[in-house]
Amino acid sequence: MAETAVAGAVPFQWEGTDRKGNKIKGKSMAANEAAVRADLRRQGVVPSRIRKQSKGLFASAGKITPGDIAIFSRQLATMLAAGIPLVQAFEIVGSGHENAAMQKLILAIKGDVEGGSALAEALAKHPLYFDDLFVNLVESGEQAGALETLLDKIATYKEKTEAIKKKIKKALTYPAAVIVVAFVVTIILMIFVIPAFEDLFKGFGADLPAFTRVVIDLSQFIRNQGWILAGIAGLAVYAFLYFHKRSRAMRHFLDRMALKTPIIGPIMKKAAIARYARTLSTMFSAGVPLVEALESVAGATGNIVYEVGVLQMKDEVSTGQRLQQAMENTDLFPNMVIQMIAVGEESGSLDEMSAKVADFYEEDVDNAVDNLSSLLEPLIMSILGVLVGGLVVAMYLPIFKMGSVI
């Protein structure tokens, strides 16, 4: 019943008094007002006012991001560590969430838990937001009676991996944005500005400089055949996205090329190693067997080249090979990482040494991205200046030539 109610839930705002007579207010997701009253009575709240929350003209349900899941993990871990019961923790986190979609998800999980499902089982019903790694760690925490500890590890893991993703996006977004701006400015100049100069030059009665002629011809081609080029470019982008989503071979090729790309490649490699080490540390510290942990670690690296390498390591470790030797065989990890993992294996502290590797490479990615931004900014601005400046010079060359003749 709880799941059905949540499926058609709408937001309600309520005011009332708790068991001590204190006035309180909050928000709840429910199918109707009666469901809200029943839920508040279970919490010991006497409602004095309940009204359906109105949606603004431009309001939207929102979407759930990995960052939302990371924050949810930290909130839940903090509340359980403070001794708050699981169902009540879900109620507090869900009712106070600003994202309606996230609120609905949390209260749906709460309904399943109230119905007798284990937390891991309830989370597994939403694989779009909680992957196998998340569910397996929660299940381990429930079985060991240390759910708050495991949730704390999950929260830390999610926060670290999201920070890495944001750094990578930062490294790629700035140059991409500047390139797009340069492209748009160039097209505007070609379509609207160059033709005005072309009309002006027709009255000169003299041959135009070669550079100017080339730019004018290019402008004419874009104006006459630009729609064909735009259509081809659109189809190319669509085909790329289509096959990138469906073809593992294509993603493997692109990920391999990304690792070999100058400047960006080393950052991508460090990020993959950081995610590998962070996930391995989290899984192993939760008591997950190494072979089983490597299965989840492979999918968390964020790069198919490393995913294939880690799965190869899993097969070798399952036959009795040491993790250190399996890592060497992939030829994907620096010697420093392999040696630290070897020390962890020898000393029985693989989780701690993996965490140290993750800390080191996460900091290294931070520094590399900051340095990359500092290096790319003047380079990109120079390219943009040469591109736009070249068009301006091409248009003014005939004017300079005519001035020298006069």
mmCIF file of C-alpha atoms in Angstrom:
data_model
loop_
_atom_site.group_PDB
_atom_site.id
_atom_site.type_symbol
_atom_site.label_atom_id
_atom_site.label_comp_id
_atom_site.label_asym_id
_atom_site.label_seq_id
_atom_site.Cartn_x
_atom_site.Cartn_y
_atom_site.Cartn_z
ATOM 1 C CA MET A 1 0.000 0.000 0.000
ATOM 2 C CA ALA A 2 2.834 2.351 0.839
ATOM 3 C CA GLU A 3 4.349 1.875 -2.595
ATOM 4 C CA THR A 4 1.020 2.588 -4.338
ATOM 5 C CA ALA A 5 0.450 5.676 -2.293
ATOM 6 C CA VAL A 6 3.868 7.053 -3.074
ATOM 7 C CA ALA A 7 3.518 6.319 -6.762
ATOM 8 C CA GLY A 8 0.707 8.923 -6.988
ATOM 9 C CA ALA A 9 2.054 11.159 -4.267
ATOM 10 C CA VAL A 10 1.798 14.936 -4.264
ATOM 11 C CA PRO A 11 3.466 17.409 -1.864
ATOM 12 C CA PHE A 12 1.585 18.629 1.223
ATOM 13 C CA GLN A 13 2.536 21.334 3.735
ATOM 14 C CA TRP A 14 1.380 20.848 7.308
ATOM 15 C CA GLU A 15 1.457 22.475 10.745
ATOM 16 C CA GLY A 16 0.781 20.844 14.101
ATOM 17 C CA THR A 17 2.051 20.058 17.607
ATOM 18 C CA ASP A 18 4.323 17.251 18.752
ATOM 19 C CA ARG A 19 4.005 15.088 21.854
ATOM 20 C CA LYS A 20 5.525 17.854 24.028
ATOM 21 C CA GLY A 21 3.070 20.456 22.749
ATOM 22 C CA ASN A 22 5.622 22.288 20.614
ATOM 23 C CA LYS A 23 4.395 23.803 17.356
ATOM 24 C CA ILE A 24 6.088 22.267 14.334
ATOM 25 C CA LYS A 25 5.605 22.342 10.576
ATOM 26 C CA GLY A 26 6.920 20.452 7.602
ATOM 27 C CA LYS A 27 6.300 18.841 4.222
ATOM 28 C CA SER A 28 5.162 15.335 3.261
ATOM 29 C CA MET A 29 4.552 13.397 0.073
ATOM 30 C CA ALA A 30 1.277 11.447 0.069
ATOM 31 C CA ALA A 31 -1.602 10.441 -2.172
ATOM 32 C CA ASN A 32 -4.154 12.521 -0.231
ATOM 33 C CA GLU A 33 -4.752 14.512 2.953
ATOM 34 C CA ALA A 34 -5.976 11.449 4.868
ATOM 35 C CA ALA A 35 -2.677 9.677 4.207
ATOM 36 C CA VAL A 36 -0.793 12.710 5.537
ATOM 37 C CA ARG A 37 -2.894 12.717 8.755
ATOM 38 C CA ALA A 38 -2.313 8.994 9.262
ATOM 39 C CA ASP A 39 1.442 9.383 8.748
ATOM 40 C CA LEU A 40 1.623 12.322 11.175
ATOM 41 C CA ARG A 41 -0.320 10.379 13.837
ATOM 42 C CA ARG A 42 2.225 7.565 13.577
ATOM 43 C CA GLN A 43 4.918 10.150 14.334
ATOM 44 C CA GLY A 44 2.989 11.529 17.318
ATOM 45 C CA VAL A 45 2.114 14.789 15.593
ATOM 46 C CA VAL A 46 -1.357 16.356 15.958
ATOM 47 C CA PRO A 47 -1.972 18.289 12.707
ATOM 48 C CA SER A 48 -3.745 21.638 12.912
ATOM 49 C CA ARG A 49 -3.459 22.550 9.239
ATOM 50 C CA ILE A 50 -2.771 20.522 6.097
ATOM 51 C CA ARG A 51 -2.825 21.915 2.584
ATOM 52 C CA LYS A 52 -1.642 20.717 -0.767
ATOM 53 C CA GLN A 53 1.508 22.517 -1.853
ATOM 54 C CA SER A 54 0.830 24.577 -4.945
ATOM 55 C CA LYS A 55 3.156 24.252 -7.904
ATOM 56 C CA GLY A 56 4.404 27.406 -9.562
ATOM 57 C CA LEU A 57 3.805 28.101 -13.221
ATOM 58 C CA PHE A 58 7.323 27.067 -14.123
ATOM 59 C CA ALA A 59 7.775 24.432 -11.414
ATOM 60 C CA SER A 60 9.139 21.062 -12.420
ATOM 61 C CA ALA A 61 9.625 17.757 -10.695
ATOM 62 C CA GLY A 62 13.359 18.084 -11.171
ATOM 63 C CA LYS A 63 15.707 15.213 -11.765
ATOM 64 C CA ILE A 64 17.911 13.206 -9.475
ATOM 65 C CA THR A 65 21.645 13.690 -9.920
ATOM 66 C CA PRO A 66 24.561 11.668 -8.500
ATOM 67 C CA GLY A 67 25.213 14.668 -6.261
ATOM 68 C CA ASP A 68 21.740 14.270 -4.743
ATOM 69 C CA ILE A 69 22.506 10.614 -3.971
ATOM 70 C CA ALA A 70 25.823 11.591 -2.361
ATOM 71 C CA ILE A 71 24.111 14.171 -0.122
ATOM 72 C CA PHE A 72 21.351 11.697 0.743
ATOM 73 C CA SER A 73 23.982 9.108 1.753
ATOM 74 C CA ARG A 74 25.721 11.596 4.046
ATOM 75 C CA GLN A 75 22.445 12.754 5.636
ATOM 76 C CA LEU A 76 21.293 9.190 6.293
ATOM 77 C CA ALA A 77 24.688 8.179 7.692
ATOM 78 C CA THR A 78 24.727 11.188 10.030
ATOM 79 C CA MET A 79 21.207 10.527 11.338
ATOM 80 C CA LEU A 80 21.808 6.823 11.980
ATOM 81 C CA ALA A 81 25.080 7.648 13.751
ATOM 82 C CA ALA A 82 23.060 10.038 15.968
ATOM 83 C CA GLY A 83 20.755 7.163 16.955
ATOM 84 C CA ILE A 84 17.712 8.171 14.899
ATOM 85 C CA PRO A 85 15.679 5.121 13.740
ATOM 86 C CA LEU A 86 15.932 4.283 10.049
ATOM 87 C CA VAL A 87 12.284 4.983 9.131
ATOM 88 C CA GLN A 88 12.284 8.294 10.988
ATOM 89 C CA ALA A 89 15.554 9.259 9.311
ATOM 90 C CA PHE A 90 13.971 8.646 5.907
ATOM 91 C CA GLU A 91 10.958 10.742 6.914
ATOM 92 C CA ILE A 92 13.131 13.654 8.019
ATOM 93 C CA VAL A 93 15.399 13.571 4.960
ATOM 94 C CA GLY A 94 12.558 13.008 2.493
ATOM 95 C CA SER A 95 10.130 15.585 3.854
ATOM 96 C CA GLY A 96 12.751 18.319 3.942
ATOM 97 C CA HIS A 97 14.144 17.747 0.443
ATOM 98 C CA GLU A 98 13.636 20.573 -2.071
ATOM 99 C CA ASN A 99 13.849 18.267 -5.103
ATOM 100 C CA ALA A 100 10.386 16.728 -5.565
ATOM 101 C CA ALA A 101 11.777 13.767 -7.523
ATOM 102 C CA MET A 102 14.332 13.011 -4.806
ATOM 103 C CA GLN A 103 11.675 13.429 -2.122
ATOM 104 C CA LYS A 104 9.436 10.952 -3.913
ATOM 105 C CA LEU A 105 12.299 8.439 -4.233
ATOM 106 C CA ILE A 106 13.238 8.667 -0.547
ATOM 107 C CA LEU A 107 9.656 8.272 0.637
ATOM 108 C CA ALA A 108 9.181 5.325 -1.732
ATOM 109 C CA ILE A 109 12.162 3.597 -0.120
ATOM 110 C CA LYS A 110 10.770 4.489 3.312
ATOM 111 C CA GLY A 111 7.475 2.850 2.366
ATOM 112 C CA ASP A 112 9.256 -0.374 1.372
ATOM 113 C CA VAL A 113 11.278 -0.417 4.601
ATOM 114 C CA GLU A 114 8.106 0.171 6.635
ATOM 115 C CA GLY A 115 6.561 -2.751 4.787
ATOM 116 C CA GLY A 116 9.274 -5.079 6.082
ATOM 117 C CA SER A 117 11.868 -4.954 3.282
ATOM 118 C CA ALA A 118 15.563 -4.744 4.091
ATOM 119 C CA LEU A 119 17.165 -1.430 3.155
ATOM 120 C CA ALA A 120 19.388 -3.090 0.533
ATOM 121 C CA GLU A 121 16.317 -4.741 -1.015
ATOM 122 C CA ALA A 122 14.443 -1.420 -1.086
ATOM 123 C CA LEU A 123 17.401 0.358 -2.710
ATOM 124 C CA ALA A 124 17.804 -2.408 -5.299
ATOM 125 C CA LYS A 125 14.351 -1.534 -6.665
ATOM 126 C CA HIS A 126 15.854 1.732 -7.969
ATOM 127 C CA PRO A 127 18.945 0.641 -9.964
ATOM 128 C CA LEU A 128 18.971 3.904 -11.895
ATOM 129 C CA TYR A 129 20.101 5.711 -8.717
ATOM 130 C CA PHE A 130 21.634 2.966 -6.542
ATOM 131 C CA ASP A 131 24.119 0.745 -8.360
ATOM 132 C CA ASP A 132 25.283 -2.735 -7.343
ATOM 133 C CA LEU A 133 28.197 -1.268 -5.394
ATOM 134 C CA PHE A 134 25.881 0.872 -3.260
ATOM 135 C CA VAL A 135 23.422 -1.981 -2.667
ATOM 136 C CA ASN A 136 26.145 -4.533 -1.855
ATOM 137 C CA LEU A 137 27.761 -2.242 0.700
ATOM 138 C CA VAL A 138 24.427 -1.528 2.393
ATOM 139 C CA GLU A 139 23.684 -5.263 2.482
ATOM 140 C CA SER A 140 27.081 -5.918 4.090
ATOM 141 C CA GLY A 141 26.349 -3.233 6.692
ATOM 142 C CA GLU A 142 22.950 -4.718 7.508
ATOM 143 C CA GLN A 143 24.353 -8.227 7.873
ATOM 144 C CA ALA A 144 27.227 -7.033 10.084
ATOM 145 C CA GLY A 145 24.982 -4.792 12.216
ATOM 146 C CA ALA A 146 27.056 -1.752 11.307
ATOM 147 C CA LEU A 147 24.807 0.021 8.824
ATOM 148 C CA GLU A 148 25.704 3.535 10.014
ATOM 149 C CA THR A 149 29.430 2.781 9.589
ATOM 150 C CA LEU A 150 28.958 1.434 6.072
ATOM 151 C CA LEU A 151 26.703 4.340 5.107
ATOM 152 C CA ASP A 152 29.407 6.711 6.313
ATOM 153 C CA LYS A 153 31.918 4.926 4.059
ATOM 154 C CA ILE A 154 29.463 5.062 1.154
ATOM 155 C CA ALA A 155 28.892 8.781 1.735
ATOM 156 C CA THR A 156 32.639 9.455 1.766
ATOM 157 C CA TYR A 157 33.080 7.349 -1.357
ATOM 158 C CA LYS A 158 30.271 9.142 -3.209
ATOM 159 C CA GLU A 159 31.575 12.573 -2.200
ATOM 160 C CA LYS A 160 35.098 11.747 -3.371
ATOM 161 C CA THR A 161 34.024 10.259 -6.703
ATOM 162 C CA GLU A 162 31.662 13.158 -7.428
ATOM 163 C CA ALA A 163 34.462 15.615 -6.666
ATOM 164 C CA ILE A 164 36.684 13.816 -9.187
ATOM 165 C CA LYS A 165 33.942 13.904 -11.839
ATOM 166 C CA LYS A 166 33.442 17.633 -11.302
ATOM 167 C CA LYS A 167 37.167 18.241 -11.704
ATOM 168 C CA ILE A 168 37.247 16.309 -14.990
ATOM 169 C CA LYS A 169 34.207 18.221 -16.265
ATOM 170 C CA LYS A 170 35.894 21.471 -15.265
ATOM 171 C CA ALA A 171 38.988 20.507 -17.253
ATOM 172 C CA LEU A 172 36.930 19.791 -20.386
ATOM 173 C CA THR A 173 34.137 22.364 -20.160
ATOM 174 C CA TYR A 174 36.189 25.569 -20.355
ATOM 175 C CA PRO A 175 38.067 24.846 -23.596
ATOM 176 C CA ALA A 176 34.917 23.344 -25.149
ATOM 177 C CA ALA A 177 32.902 26.460 -24.273
ATOM 178 C CA VAL A 178 35.526 28.800 -25.742
ATOM 179 C CA ILE A 179 35.739 26.717 -28.941
ATOM 180 C CA VAL A 180 31.949 26.884 -29.323
ATOM 181 C CA VAL A 181 31.992 30.655 -28.815
ATOM 182 C CA ALA A 182 34.791 31.030 -31.372
ATOM 183 C CA PHE A 183 32.840 28.915 -33.866
ATOM 184 C CA VAL A 184 29.630 30.931 -33.382
ATOM 185 C CA VAL A 185 31.470 34.262 -33.707
ATOM 186 C CA THR A 186 33.199 33.071 -36.883
ATOM 187 C CA ILE A 187 29.911 31.937 -38.458
ATOM 188 C CA ILE A 188 28.265 35.276 -37.602
ATOM 189 C CA LEU A 189 31.153 37.162 -39.207
ATOM 190 C CA MET A 190 31.032 34.941 -42.294
ATOM 191 C CA ILE A 191 27.273 35.284 -42.803
ATOM 192 C CA PHE A 192 26.616 38.913 -41.848
ATOM 193 C CA VAL A 193 29.867 40.930 -41.787
ATOM 194 C CA ILE A 194 31.934 39.587 -44.697
ATOM 195 C CA PRO A 195 29.119 40.115 -47.280
ATOM 196 C CA ALA A 196 29.005 43.821 -46.357
ATOM 197 C CA PHE A 197 32.712 44.143 -47.125
ATOM 198 C CA GLU A 198 32.224 42.093 -50.304
ATOM 199 C CA ASP A 199 29.690 44.648 -51.581
ATOM 200 C CA LEU A 200 32.090 47.437 -50.699
ATOM 201 C CA PHE A 201 34.992 45.821 -52.563
ATOM 202 C CA LYS A 202 32.954 45.400 -55.783
ATOM 203 C CA GLY A 203 33.342 49.116 -56.463
ATOM 204 C CA PHE A 204 37.137 49.121 -56.096
ATOM 205 C CA GLY A 205 37.754 47.967 -59.680
ATOM 206 C CA ALA A 206 40.960 46.156 -58.656
ATOM 207 C CA ASP A 207 42.019 42.627 -57.807
ATOM 208 C CA LEU A 208 41.641 41.696 -54.155
ATOM 209 C CA PRO A 209 44.516 40.244 -52.110
ATOM 210 C CA ALA A 210 44.583 36.420 -52.153
ATOM 211 C CA PHE A 211 43.855 36.176 -48.413
ATOM 212 C CA THR A 212 40.787 38.407 -48.761
ATOM 213 C CA ARG A 213 39.573 36.451 -51.806
ATOM 214 C CA VAL A 214 39.828 33.159 -49.910
ATOM 215 C CA VAL A 215 37.812 34.521 -46.974
ATOM 216 C CA ILE A 216 35.100 35.929 -49.283
ATOM 217 C CA ASP A 217 34.859 32.634 -51.193
ATOM 218 C CA LEU A 218 34.550 30.761 -47.908
ATOM 219 C CA SER A 219 31.816 33.158 -46.799
ATOM 220 C CA GLN A 220 29.914 32.584 -50.048
ATOM 221 C CA PHE A 221 30.227 28.817 -49.653
ATOM 222 C CA ILE A 222 28.883 28.925 -46.089
ATOM 223 C CA ARG A 223 25.935 31.117 -47.107
ATOM 224 C CA ASN A 224 25.055 28.951 -50.121
ATOM 225 C CA GLN A 225 25.905 25.468 -48.847
ATOM 226 C CA GLY A 226 25.873 26.040 -45.098
ATOM 227 C CA TRP A 227 22.592 24.232 -44.556
ATOM 228 C CA ILE A 228 24.088 21.107 -46.133
ATOM 229 C CA LEU A 229 27.119 21.329 -43.856
ATOM 230 C CA ALA A 230 24.849 21.894 -40.842
ATOM 231 C CA GLY A 231 22.758 18.840 -41.804
ATOM 232 C CA ILE A 232 25.859 16.657 -42.227
ATOM 233 C CA ALA A 233 27.249 17.901 -38.901
ATOM 234 C CA GLY A 234 23.929 17.214 -37.162
ATOM 235 C CA LEU A 235 23.747 13.688 -38.566
ATOM 236 C CA ALA A 236 27.370 13.079 -37.596
ATOM 237 C CA VAL A 237 26.714 14.182 -34.006
ATOM 238 C CA TYR A 238 23.552 12.061 -33.815
ATOM 239 C CA ALA A 239 25.373 9.011 -35.213
ATOM 240 C CA PHE A 240 28.250 9.528 -32.794
ATOM 241 C CA LEU A 241 25.944 9.754 -29.768
ATOM 242 C CA TYR A 242 23.856 6.794 -30.984
ATOM 243 C CA PHE A 243 26.789 4.442 -31.490
ATOM 244 C CA HIS A 244 28.645 5.741 -28.428
ATOM 245 C CA LYS A 245 25.683 4.741 -26.301
ATOM 246 C CA ARG A 246 25.165 1.328 -27.900
ATOM 247 C CA SER A 247 28.605 0.228 -29.051
ATOM 248 C CA ARG A 248 30.985 -0.950 -26.355
ATOM 249 C CA ALA A 249 33.739 -1.328 -28.960
ATOM 250 C CA MET A 250 33.409 2.351 -29.882
ATOM 251 C CA ARG A 251 33.507 3.448 -26.232
ATOM 252 C CA HIS A 252 36.564 1.258 -25.682
ATOM 253 C CA PHE A 253 38.303 2.902 -28.656
ATOM 254 C CA LEU A 254 37.397 6.428 -27.513
ATOM 255 C CA ASP A 255 38.458 5.756 -23.911
ATOM 256 C CA ARG A 256 41.770 4.345 -25.127
ATOM 257 C CA MET A 257 42.319 7.401 -27.331
ATOM 258 C CA ALA A 258 41.399 9.701 -24.436
ATOM 259 C CA LEU A 259 44.115 8.134 -22.274
ATOM 260 C CA LYS A 260 46.667 8.789 -25.044
ATOM 261 C CA THR A 261 45.607 12.396 -25.642
ATOM 262 C CA PRO A 262 48.305 14.911 -24.620
ATOM 263 C CA ILE A 263 47.579 16.957 -21.489
ATOM 264 C CA ILE A 264 44.036 15.554 -20.987
ATOM 265 C CA GLY A 265 45.127 11.893 -21.113
ATOM 266 C CA PRO A 266 47.272 11.939 -17.939
ATOM 267 C CA ILE A 267 44.425 13.587 -16.013
ATOM 268 C CA MET A 268 41.954 10.916 -17.202
ATOM 269 C CA LYS A 269 44.403 8.191 -16.182
ATOM 270 C CA LYS A 270 44.944 9.658 -12.712
ATOM 271 C CA ALA A 271 41.180 10.001 -12.236
ATOM 272 C CA ALA A 272 40.616 6.350 -13.204
ATOM 273 C CA ILE A 273 43.322 5.206 -10.763
ATOM 274 C CA ALA A 274 41.826 7.384 -8.017
ATOM 275 C CA ARG A 275 38.365 5.862 -8.541
ATOM 276 C CA TYR A 276 39.864 2.363 -8.642
ATOM 277 C CA ALA A 277 41.725 2.861 -5.366
ATOM 278 C CA ARG A 278 38.821 4.619 -3.610
ATOM 279 C CA THR A 279 36.325 1.902 -4.575
ATOM 280 C CA LEU A 280 38.725 -0.905 -3.644
ATOM 281 C CA SER A 281 39.342 0.692 -0.251
ATOM 282 C CA THR A 282 35.634 1.138 0.425
ATOM 283 C CA MET A 283 34.691 -2.403 -0.623
ATOM 284 C CA PHE A 284 37.562 -4.136 1.180
ATOM 285 C CA SER A 285 37.039 -2.184 4.417
ATOM 286 C CA ALA A 286 33.389 -3.304 4.316
ATOM 287 C CA GLY A 287 34.522 -6.911 4.456
ATOM 288 C CA VAL A 288 33.692 -7.738 0.836
ATOM 289 C CA PRO A 289 35.976 -10.528 -0.497
ATOM 290 C CA LEU A 290 38.651 -9.284 -2.888
ATOM 291 C CA VAL A 291 37.421 -11.149 -5.981
ATOM 292 C CA GLU A 292 33.857 -9.928 -5.442
ATOM 293 C CA ALA A 293 35.126 -6.407 -4.702
ATOM 294 C CA LEU A 294 37.059 -6.255 -7.969
ATOM 295 C CA GLU A 295 33.828 -6.941 -9.877
ATOM 296 C CA SER A 296 32.349 -3.704 -8.495
ATOM 297 C CA VAL A 297 35.643 -1.828 -8.745
ATOM 298 C CA ALA A 298 35.816 -2.524 -12.500
ATOM 299 C CA GLY A 299 32.561 -0.728 -13.207
ATOM 300 C CA ALA A 300 33.467 2.222 -10.990
ATOM 301 C CA THR A 301 36.699 3.221 -12.762
ATOM 302 C CA GLY A 302 34.817 5.320 -15.321
ATOM 303 C CA ASN A 303 36.976 4.122 -18.224
ATOM 304 C CA ILE A 304 36.410 0.924 -20.223
ATOM 305 C CA VAL A 305 40.154 0.346 -20.666
ATOM 306 C CA TYR A 306 40.558 0.208 -16.881
ATOM 307 C CA GLU A 307 37.308 -1.737 -16.511
ATOM 308 C CA VAL A 308 38.634 -4.481 -18.816
ATOM 309 C CA GLY A 309 41.973 -4.420 -16.995
ATOM 310 C CA VAL A 310 40.384 -4.795 -13.552
ATOM 311 C CA LEU A 311 38.172 -7.664 -14.766
ATOM 312 C CA GLN A 312 41.320 -9.346 -16.052
ATOM 313 C CA MET A 313 42.841 -8.815 -12.594
ATOM 314 C CA LYS A 314 39.742 -10.367 -11.003
ATOM 315 C CA ASP A 315 40.157 -13.517 -13.103
ATOM 316 C CA GLU A 316 43.837 -13.806 -12.184
ATOM 317 C CA VAL A 317 43.221 -13.178 -8.467
ATOM 318 C CA SER A 318 40.455 -15.821 -8.458
ATOM 319 C CA THR A 319 43.049 -18.391 -9.599
ATOM 320 C CA GLY A 320 45.396 -17.535 -6.715
ATOM 321 C CA GLN A 321 47.448 -14.723 -8.245
ATOM 322 C CA ARG A 322 48.460 -11.882 -5.943
ATOM 323 C CA LEU A 323 46.766 -8.538 -6.588
ATOM 324 C CA GLN A 324 50.153 -6.851 -7.010
ATOM 325 C CA GLN A 325 51.153 -9.241 -9.810
ATOM 326 C CA ALA A 326 47.738 -8.972 -11.466
ATOM 327 C CA MET A 327 48.057 -5.160 -11.531
ATOM 328 C CA GLU A 328 51.521 -5.408 -13.098
ATOM 329 C CA ASN A 329 50.173 -7.669 -15.847
ATOM 330 C CA THR A 330 47.643 -5.046 -16.993
ATOM 331 C CA ASP A 331 50.345 -2.417 -17.615
ATOM 332 C CA LEU A 332 47.845 0.250 -16.511
ATOM 333 C CA PHE A 333 49.193 1.248 -13.099
ATOM 334 C CA PRO A 334 52.337 3.218 -12.170
ATOM 335 C CA ASN A 335 54.963 1.391 -10.149
ATOM 336 C CA MET A 336 54.251 3.539 -7.071
ATOM 337 C CA VAL A 337 50.632 2.374 -6.980
ATOM 338 C CA ILE A 338 51.622 -1.272 -7.413
ATOM 339 C CA GLN A 339 54.188 -1.054 -4.620
ATOM 340 C CA MET A 340 51.721 0.566 -2.196
ATOM 341 C CA ILE A 341 49.152 -2.144 -2.949
ATOM 342 C CA ALA A 342 51.876 -4.763 -2.409
ATOM 343 C CA VAL A 343 52.660 -3.264 1.009
ATOM 344 C CA GLY A 344 48.967 -3.329 1.846
ATOM 345 C CA GLU A 345 48.713 -6.996 0.883
ATOM 346 C CA GLU A 346 51.767 -7.934 2.934
ATOM 347 C CA SER A 347 50.696 -5.989 6.034
ATOM 348 C CA GLY A 348 46.993 -6.885 5.872
ATOM 349 C CA SER A 349 46.017 -3.233 5.448
ATOM 350 C CA LEU A 350 44.937 -3.197 1.814
ATOM 351 C CA ASP A 351 42.013 -0.868 2.546
ATOM 352 C CA GLU A 352 44.237 1.725 4.233
ATOM 353 C CA MET A 353 46.904 1.676 1.537
ATOM 354 C CA SER A 354 44.261 1.889 -1.214
ATOM 355 C CA ALA A 355 42.772 4.900 0.578
ATOM 356 C CA LYS A 356 46.198 6.565 0.649
ATOM 357 C CA VAL A 357 46.603 5.932 -3.082
ATOM 358 C CA ALA A 358 43.156 7.437 -3.688
ATOM 359 C CA ASP A 359 43.950 10.508 -1.563
ATOM 360 C CA PHE A 360 47.214 11.046 -3.440
ATOM 361 C CA TYR A 361 45.705 10.780 -6.907
ATOM 362 C CA GLU A 362 42.610 12.810 -6.060
ATOM 363 C CA GLU A 363 44.856 15.646 -4.923
ATOM 364 C CA ASP A 364 46.997 15.139 -8.028
ATOM 365 C CA VAL A 365 43.915 15.474 -10.253
ATOM 366 C CA ASP A 366 42.942 18.682 -8.418
ATOM 367 C CA ASN A 367 46.372 20.199 -9.042
ATOM 368 C CA ALA A 368 46.514 18.985 -12.655
ATOM 369 C CA VAL A 369 43.127 20.521 -13.483
ATOM 370 C CA ASP A 370 44.074 23.835 -11.878
ATOM 371 C CA ASN A 371 47.357 23.895 -13.809
ATOM 372 C CA LEU A 372 45.580 22.919 -17.021
ATOM 373 C CA SER A 373 43.130 25.794 -16.657
ATOM 374 C CA SER A 374 46.018 28.217 -16.137
ATOM 375 C CA LEU A 375 47.843 26.919 -19.216
ATOM 376 C CA LEU A 376 44.847 26.676 -21.534
ATOM 377 C CA GLU A 377 43.397 30.110 -20.842
ATOM 378 C CA PRO A 378 46.100 32.173 -22.628
ATOM 379 C CA LEU A 379 46.446 29.530 -25.363
ATOM 380 C CA ILE A 380 42.731 29.477 -26.154
ATOM 381 C CA MET A 381 42.467 33.265 -26.052
ATOM 382 C CA SER A 382 45.399 33.465 -28.471
ATOM 383 C CA ILE A 383 43.698 31.054 -30.876
ATOM 384 C CA LEU A 384 40.454 33.010 -30.632
ATOM 385 C CA GLY A 385 42.317 36.262 -31.241
ATOM 386 C CA VAL A 386 44.149 34.873 -34.279
ATOM 387 C CA LEU A 387 40.909 33.486 -35.739
ATOM 388 C CA VAL A 388 38.805 36.620 -35.364
ATOM 389 C CA GLY A 389 41.757 38.942 -35.971
ATOM 390 C CA GLY A 390 42.623 37.064 -39.170
ATOM 391 C CA LEU A 391 39.134 37.693 -40.565
ATOM 392 C CA VAL A 392 39.360 41.387 -39.678
ATOM 393 C CA VAL A 393 42.794 41.728 -41.307
ATOM 394 C CA ALA A 394 41.546 39.922 -44.434
ATOM 395 C CA MET A 395 38.751 42.477 -44.806
ATOM 396 C CA TYR A 396 40.960 45.500 -44.259
ATOM 397 C CA LEU A 397 43.840 44.414 -46.527
ATOM 398 C CA PRO A 398 42.207 45.891 -49.679
ATOM 399 C CA ILE A 399 41.593 49.148 -47.849
ATOM 400 C CA PHE A 400 45.235 49.298 -46.741
ATOM 401 C CA LYS A 401 46.319 48.452 -50.330
ATOM 402 C CA MET A 402 44.160 51.213 -51.770
ATOM 403 C CA GLY A 403 45.482 53.695 -49.215
ATOM 404 C CA SER A 404 49.095 52.928 -50.160
ATOM 405 C CA VAL A 405 48.299 53.440 -53.862
ATOM 406 C CA ILE A 406 46.724 56.831 -53.153
#
